[in-house]
Tab-separated table of C-alpha atoms in Angstrom:
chain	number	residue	atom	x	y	z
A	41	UNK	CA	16.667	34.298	-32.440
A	42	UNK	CA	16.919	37.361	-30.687
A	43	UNK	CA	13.148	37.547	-30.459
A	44	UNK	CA	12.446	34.419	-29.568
A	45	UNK	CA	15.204	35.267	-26.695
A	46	UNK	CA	13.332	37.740	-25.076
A	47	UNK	CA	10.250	36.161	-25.078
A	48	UNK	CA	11.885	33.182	-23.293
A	49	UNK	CA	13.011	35.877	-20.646
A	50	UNK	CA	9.327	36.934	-20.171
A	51	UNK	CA	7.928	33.571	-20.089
A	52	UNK	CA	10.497	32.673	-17.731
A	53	UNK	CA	9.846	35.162	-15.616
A	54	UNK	CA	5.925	35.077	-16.134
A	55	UNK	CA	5.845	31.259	-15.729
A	56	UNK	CA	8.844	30.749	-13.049
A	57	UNK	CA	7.424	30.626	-9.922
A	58	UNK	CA	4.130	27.969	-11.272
A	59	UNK	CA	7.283	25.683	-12.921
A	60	UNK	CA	9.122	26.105	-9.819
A	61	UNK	CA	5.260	25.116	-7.377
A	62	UNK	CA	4.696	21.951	-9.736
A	63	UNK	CA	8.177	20.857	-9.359
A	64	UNK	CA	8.295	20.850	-5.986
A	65	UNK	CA	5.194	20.031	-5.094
A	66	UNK	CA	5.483	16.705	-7.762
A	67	UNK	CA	8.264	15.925	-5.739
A	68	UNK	CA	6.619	16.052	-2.324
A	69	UNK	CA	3.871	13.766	-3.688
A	70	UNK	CA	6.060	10.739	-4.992
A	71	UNK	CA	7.831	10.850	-1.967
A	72	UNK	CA	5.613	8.190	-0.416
A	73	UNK	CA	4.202	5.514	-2.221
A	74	UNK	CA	0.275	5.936	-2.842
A	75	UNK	CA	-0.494	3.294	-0.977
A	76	UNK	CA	1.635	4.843	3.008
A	77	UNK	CA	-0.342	7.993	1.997
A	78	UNK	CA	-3.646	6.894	1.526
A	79	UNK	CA	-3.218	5.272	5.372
A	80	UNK	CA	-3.458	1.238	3.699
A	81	UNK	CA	-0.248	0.349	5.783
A	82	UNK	CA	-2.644	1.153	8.720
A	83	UNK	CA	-5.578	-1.304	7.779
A	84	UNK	CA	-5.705	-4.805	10.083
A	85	UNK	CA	-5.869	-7.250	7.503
A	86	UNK	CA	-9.315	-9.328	9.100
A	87	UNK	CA	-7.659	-12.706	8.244
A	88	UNK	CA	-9.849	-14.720	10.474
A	89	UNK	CA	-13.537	-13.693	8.213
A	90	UNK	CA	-14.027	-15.483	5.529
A	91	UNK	CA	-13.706	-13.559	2.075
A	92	UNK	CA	-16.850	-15.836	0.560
A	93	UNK	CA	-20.336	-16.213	1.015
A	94	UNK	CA	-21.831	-18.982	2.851
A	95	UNK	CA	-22.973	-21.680	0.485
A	96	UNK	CA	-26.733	-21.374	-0.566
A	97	UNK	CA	-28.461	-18.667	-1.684
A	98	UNK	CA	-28.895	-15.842	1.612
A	99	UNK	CA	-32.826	-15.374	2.252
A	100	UNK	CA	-34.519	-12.788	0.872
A	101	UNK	CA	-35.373	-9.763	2.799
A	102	UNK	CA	-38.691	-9.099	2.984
A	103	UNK	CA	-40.011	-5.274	1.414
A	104	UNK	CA	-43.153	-3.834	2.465
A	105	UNK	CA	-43.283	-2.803	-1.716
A	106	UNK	CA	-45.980	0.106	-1.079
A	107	UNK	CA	-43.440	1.307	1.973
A	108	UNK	CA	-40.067	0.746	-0.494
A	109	UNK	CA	-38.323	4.205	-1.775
A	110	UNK	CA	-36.468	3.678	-4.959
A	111	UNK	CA	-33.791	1.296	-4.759
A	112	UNK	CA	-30.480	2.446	-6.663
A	113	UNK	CA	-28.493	-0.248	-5.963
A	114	UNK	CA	-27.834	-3.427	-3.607
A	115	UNK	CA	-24.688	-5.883	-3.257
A	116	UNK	CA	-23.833	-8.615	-0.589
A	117	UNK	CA	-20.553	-9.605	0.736
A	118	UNK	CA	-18.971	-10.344	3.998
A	119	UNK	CA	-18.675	-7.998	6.690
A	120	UNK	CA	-17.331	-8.625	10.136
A	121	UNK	CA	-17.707	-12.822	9.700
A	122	UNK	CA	-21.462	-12.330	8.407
A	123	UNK	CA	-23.161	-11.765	4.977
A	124	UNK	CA	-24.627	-8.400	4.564
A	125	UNK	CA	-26.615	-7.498	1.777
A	126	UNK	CA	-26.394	-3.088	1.104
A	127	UNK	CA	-29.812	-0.933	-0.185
A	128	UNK	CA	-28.653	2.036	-1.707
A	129	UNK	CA	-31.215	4.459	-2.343
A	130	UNK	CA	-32.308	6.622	-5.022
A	131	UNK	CA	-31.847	9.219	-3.007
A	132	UNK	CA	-28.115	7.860	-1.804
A	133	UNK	CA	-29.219	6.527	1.760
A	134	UNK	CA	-27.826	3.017	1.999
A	135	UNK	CA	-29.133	0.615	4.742
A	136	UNK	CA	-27.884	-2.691	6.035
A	137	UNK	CA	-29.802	-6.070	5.933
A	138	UNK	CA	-28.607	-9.511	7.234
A	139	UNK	CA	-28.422	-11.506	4.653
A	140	UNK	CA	-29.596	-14.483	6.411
A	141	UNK	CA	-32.268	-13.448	8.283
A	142	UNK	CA	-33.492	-9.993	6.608
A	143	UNK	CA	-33.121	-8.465	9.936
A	144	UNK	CA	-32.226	-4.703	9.466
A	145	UNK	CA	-28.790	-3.286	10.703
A	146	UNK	CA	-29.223	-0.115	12.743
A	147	UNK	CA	-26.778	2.737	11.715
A	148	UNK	CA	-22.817	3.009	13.783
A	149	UNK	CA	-22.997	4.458	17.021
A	150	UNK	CA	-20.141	6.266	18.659
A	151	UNK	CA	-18.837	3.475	20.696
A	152	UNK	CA	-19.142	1.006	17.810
A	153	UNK	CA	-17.172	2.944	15.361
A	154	UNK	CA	-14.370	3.374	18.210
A	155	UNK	CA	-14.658	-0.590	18.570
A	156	UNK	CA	-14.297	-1.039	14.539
A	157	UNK	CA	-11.650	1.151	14.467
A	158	UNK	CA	-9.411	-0.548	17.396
A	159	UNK	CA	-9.627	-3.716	16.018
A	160	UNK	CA	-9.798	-2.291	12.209
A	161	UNK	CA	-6.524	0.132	12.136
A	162	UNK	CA	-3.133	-0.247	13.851
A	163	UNK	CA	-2.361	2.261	16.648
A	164	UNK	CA	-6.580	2.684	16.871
A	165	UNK	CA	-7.644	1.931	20.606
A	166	UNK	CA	-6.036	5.587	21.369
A	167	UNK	CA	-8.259	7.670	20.494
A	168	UNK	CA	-8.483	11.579	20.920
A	169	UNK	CA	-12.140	12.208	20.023
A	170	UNK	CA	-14.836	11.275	18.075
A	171	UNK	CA	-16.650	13.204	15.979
A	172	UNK	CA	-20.203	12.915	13.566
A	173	UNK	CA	-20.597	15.066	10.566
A	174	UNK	CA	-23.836	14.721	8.176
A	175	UNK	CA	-23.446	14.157	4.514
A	176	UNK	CA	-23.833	17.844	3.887
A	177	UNK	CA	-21.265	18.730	6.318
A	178	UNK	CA	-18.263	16.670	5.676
A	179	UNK	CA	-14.731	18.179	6.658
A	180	UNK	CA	-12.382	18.937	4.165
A	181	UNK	CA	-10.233	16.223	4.259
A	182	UNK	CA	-13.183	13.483	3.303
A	183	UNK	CA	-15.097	15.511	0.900
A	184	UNK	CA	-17.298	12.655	0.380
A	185	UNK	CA	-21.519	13.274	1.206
A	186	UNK	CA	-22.309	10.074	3.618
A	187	UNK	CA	-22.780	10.806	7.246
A	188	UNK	CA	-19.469	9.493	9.011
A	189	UNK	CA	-17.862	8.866	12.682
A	190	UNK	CA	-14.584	10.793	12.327
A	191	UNK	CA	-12.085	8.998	15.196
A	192	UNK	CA	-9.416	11.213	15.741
A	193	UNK	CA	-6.381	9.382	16.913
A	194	UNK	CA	-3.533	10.501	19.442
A	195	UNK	CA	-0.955	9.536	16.049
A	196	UNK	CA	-2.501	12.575	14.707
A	197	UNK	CA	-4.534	9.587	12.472
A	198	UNK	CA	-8.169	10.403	11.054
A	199	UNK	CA	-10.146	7.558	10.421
A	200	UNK	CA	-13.542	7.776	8.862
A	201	UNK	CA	-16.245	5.348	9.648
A	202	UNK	CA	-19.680	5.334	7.639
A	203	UNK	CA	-22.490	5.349	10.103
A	204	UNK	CA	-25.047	3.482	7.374
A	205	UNK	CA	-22.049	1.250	6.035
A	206	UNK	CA	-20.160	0.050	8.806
A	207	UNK	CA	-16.803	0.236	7.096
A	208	UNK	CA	-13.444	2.021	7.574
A	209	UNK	CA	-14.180	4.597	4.508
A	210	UNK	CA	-11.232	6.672	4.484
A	211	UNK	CA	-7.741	6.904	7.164
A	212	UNK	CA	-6.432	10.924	6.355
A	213	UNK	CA	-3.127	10.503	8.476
A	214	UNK	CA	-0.786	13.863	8.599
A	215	UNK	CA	0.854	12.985	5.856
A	216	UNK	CA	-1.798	12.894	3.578
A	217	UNK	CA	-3.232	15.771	4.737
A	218	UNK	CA	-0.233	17.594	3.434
A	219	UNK	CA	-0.202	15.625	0.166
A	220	UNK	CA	-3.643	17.167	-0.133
A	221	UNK	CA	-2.501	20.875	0.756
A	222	UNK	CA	0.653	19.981	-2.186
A	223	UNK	CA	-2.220	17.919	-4.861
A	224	UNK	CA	-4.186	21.543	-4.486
A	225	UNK	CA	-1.102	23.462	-5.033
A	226	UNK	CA	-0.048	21.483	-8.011
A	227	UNK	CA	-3.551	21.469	-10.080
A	228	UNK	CA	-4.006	25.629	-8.784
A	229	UNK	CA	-7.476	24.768	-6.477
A	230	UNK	CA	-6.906	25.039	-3.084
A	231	UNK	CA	-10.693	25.616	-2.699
A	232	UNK	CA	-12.182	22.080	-3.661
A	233	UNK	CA	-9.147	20.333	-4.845
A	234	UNK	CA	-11.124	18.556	-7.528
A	235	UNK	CA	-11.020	21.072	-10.876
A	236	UNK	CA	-7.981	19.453	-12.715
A	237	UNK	CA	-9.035	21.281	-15.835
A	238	UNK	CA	-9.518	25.097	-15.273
A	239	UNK	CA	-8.839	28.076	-17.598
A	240	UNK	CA	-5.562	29.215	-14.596
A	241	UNK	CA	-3.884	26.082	-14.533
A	242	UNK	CA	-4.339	25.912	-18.802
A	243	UNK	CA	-3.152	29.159	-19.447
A	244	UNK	CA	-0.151	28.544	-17.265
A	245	UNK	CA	0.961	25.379	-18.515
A	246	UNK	CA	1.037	26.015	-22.390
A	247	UNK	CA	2.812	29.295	-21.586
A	248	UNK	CA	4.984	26.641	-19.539
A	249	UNK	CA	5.115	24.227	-22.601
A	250	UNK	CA	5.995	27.086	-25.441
A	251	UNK	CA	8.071	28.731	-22.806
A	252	UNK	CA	10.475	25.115	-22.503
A	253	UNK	CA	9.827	25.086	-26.804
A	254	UNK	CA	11.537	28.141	-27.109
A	255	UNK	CA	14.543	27.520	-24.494
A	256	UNK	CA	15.343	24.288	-26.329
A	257	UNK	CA	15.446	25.813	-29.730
A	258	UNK	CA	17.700	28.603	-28.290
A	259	UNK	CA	19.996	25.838	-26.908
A	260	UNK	CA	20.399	24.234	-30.223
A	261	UNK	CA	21.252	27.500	-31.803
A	262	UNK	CA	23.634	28.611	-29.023
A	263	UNK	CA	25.709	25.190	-29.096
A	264	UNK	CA	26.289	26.018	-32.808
A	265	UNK	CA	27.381	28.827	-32.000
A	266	UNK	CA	30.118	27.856	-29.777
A	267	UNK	CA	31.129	25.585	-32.171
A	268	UNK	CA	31.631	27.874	-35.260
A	269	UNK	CA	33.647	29.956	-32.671
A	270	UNK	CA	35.779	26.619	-31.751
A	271	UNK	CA	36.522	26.255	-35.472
A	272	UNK	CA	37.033	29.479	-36.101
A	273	UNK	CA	39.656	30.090	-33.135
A	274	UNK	CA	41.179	26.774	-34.169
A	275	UNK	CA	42.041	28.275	-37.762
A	276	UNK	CA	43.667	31.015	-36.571
């Protein structure tokens, strides 16, 4: 017992201040519900589109086939009152069709993202700036490659629009930003953020783990130990 006393001691100290980071930083992240952090509460509910295609089948869009890249994917649903069918490359470049007509949809421009996002997101006709970042340039707090308008709001608000897609992808308000700076603290990657299962953050959490083993056997002991001395006082 008095081994497994000291190394409780050293774990503690060894394994204190990671307990003390995942603790606290677990408790900054339920302080919200999921859905206030990941900006949902800001989203316009669109309740005047219909949530169904039209009736009949939408007309096919015509494909030069010798022109046609490999096609990954494609879906069509409703988008701003109309049906719009999505091409998603092989190569992840998505473009938008009418579903009606074929017609192609040319790519977000600045002042059309700004309009999506006024009507789109609560508190989004003041804007700050707007921003475009390629897919291989994304910042930090999107960390998804698709080229995007980033409309930076006077709330402090980031709302990302895809410039192929058309949709709201992502609202980063300041809150989330920090859950973000806390999620990295808590799985030990500040860098990417992603890595939930790296040799650090192992190491450090079974030492955690036989470190709470051996403090809970030690409590057992100690309580019977108190109470031999109860009974023992108590004879005398």
């Amino acid at each position: 017992m008095r081994k497994l006393a000291r190394w409780h001691i050293w774990l503690g100290w060894l394994v204190g201040v990671p307990i003390v980071m995942w603790t606290a930083t677990g408790l900054f992240m339920v302080a919200k519900p999921i859905g206030e952090v990941r900006g949902n509460h800001l989203r316009i509910a669109q309740s005047e589109e219909p949530d169904v295609l039209p009736s009949g089948n939408p007309a096919p869009i015509a494909f030069q086939l010798e022109n046609v890249p490999p096609i990954h994917s494609f879906e069509t649903r409703m988008q701003r009152g109309r049906a719009v069918t999505f091409l998603t490359y092989a190569d992840g470049r998505i473009e938008r069709f009418d579903a009606q007509s074929g017609t192609q949809i040319g790519p977000v421009d600045a002042a059309k993202a700004r309009s999506i996002v006024a009507k789109e997101i609560v508190g989004g006709a003041n804007v700050e700036r707007v921003t475009f970042f390629g897919a291989d340039a994304v910042p930090m707090d999107f960390r998804r490659p698709m080229p995007v308008w980033q409309i930076a709001l006077e709330d402090g608000a980031r709302v990302y629009v895809g410039r192929d897609t058309g949709d709201v992808e992502a609202v980063r308000t300041r809150w989330w930003r920090w859950f973000d700076i806390m999620w990295g603290l808590h799985i030990m990657d500040l860098s990417e953020r992603e890595d939930t299962s790296h040799p650090i953050l192992i190491l450090f959490a079974a030492l955690a783990l036989i470190g709470s083993l051996i403090g809970s056997i030690l409590m057992f002991r100690r309580r019977k130990a108190r109470v031999n001395r109860t009974i023992e006082s108590g004879s005398t």
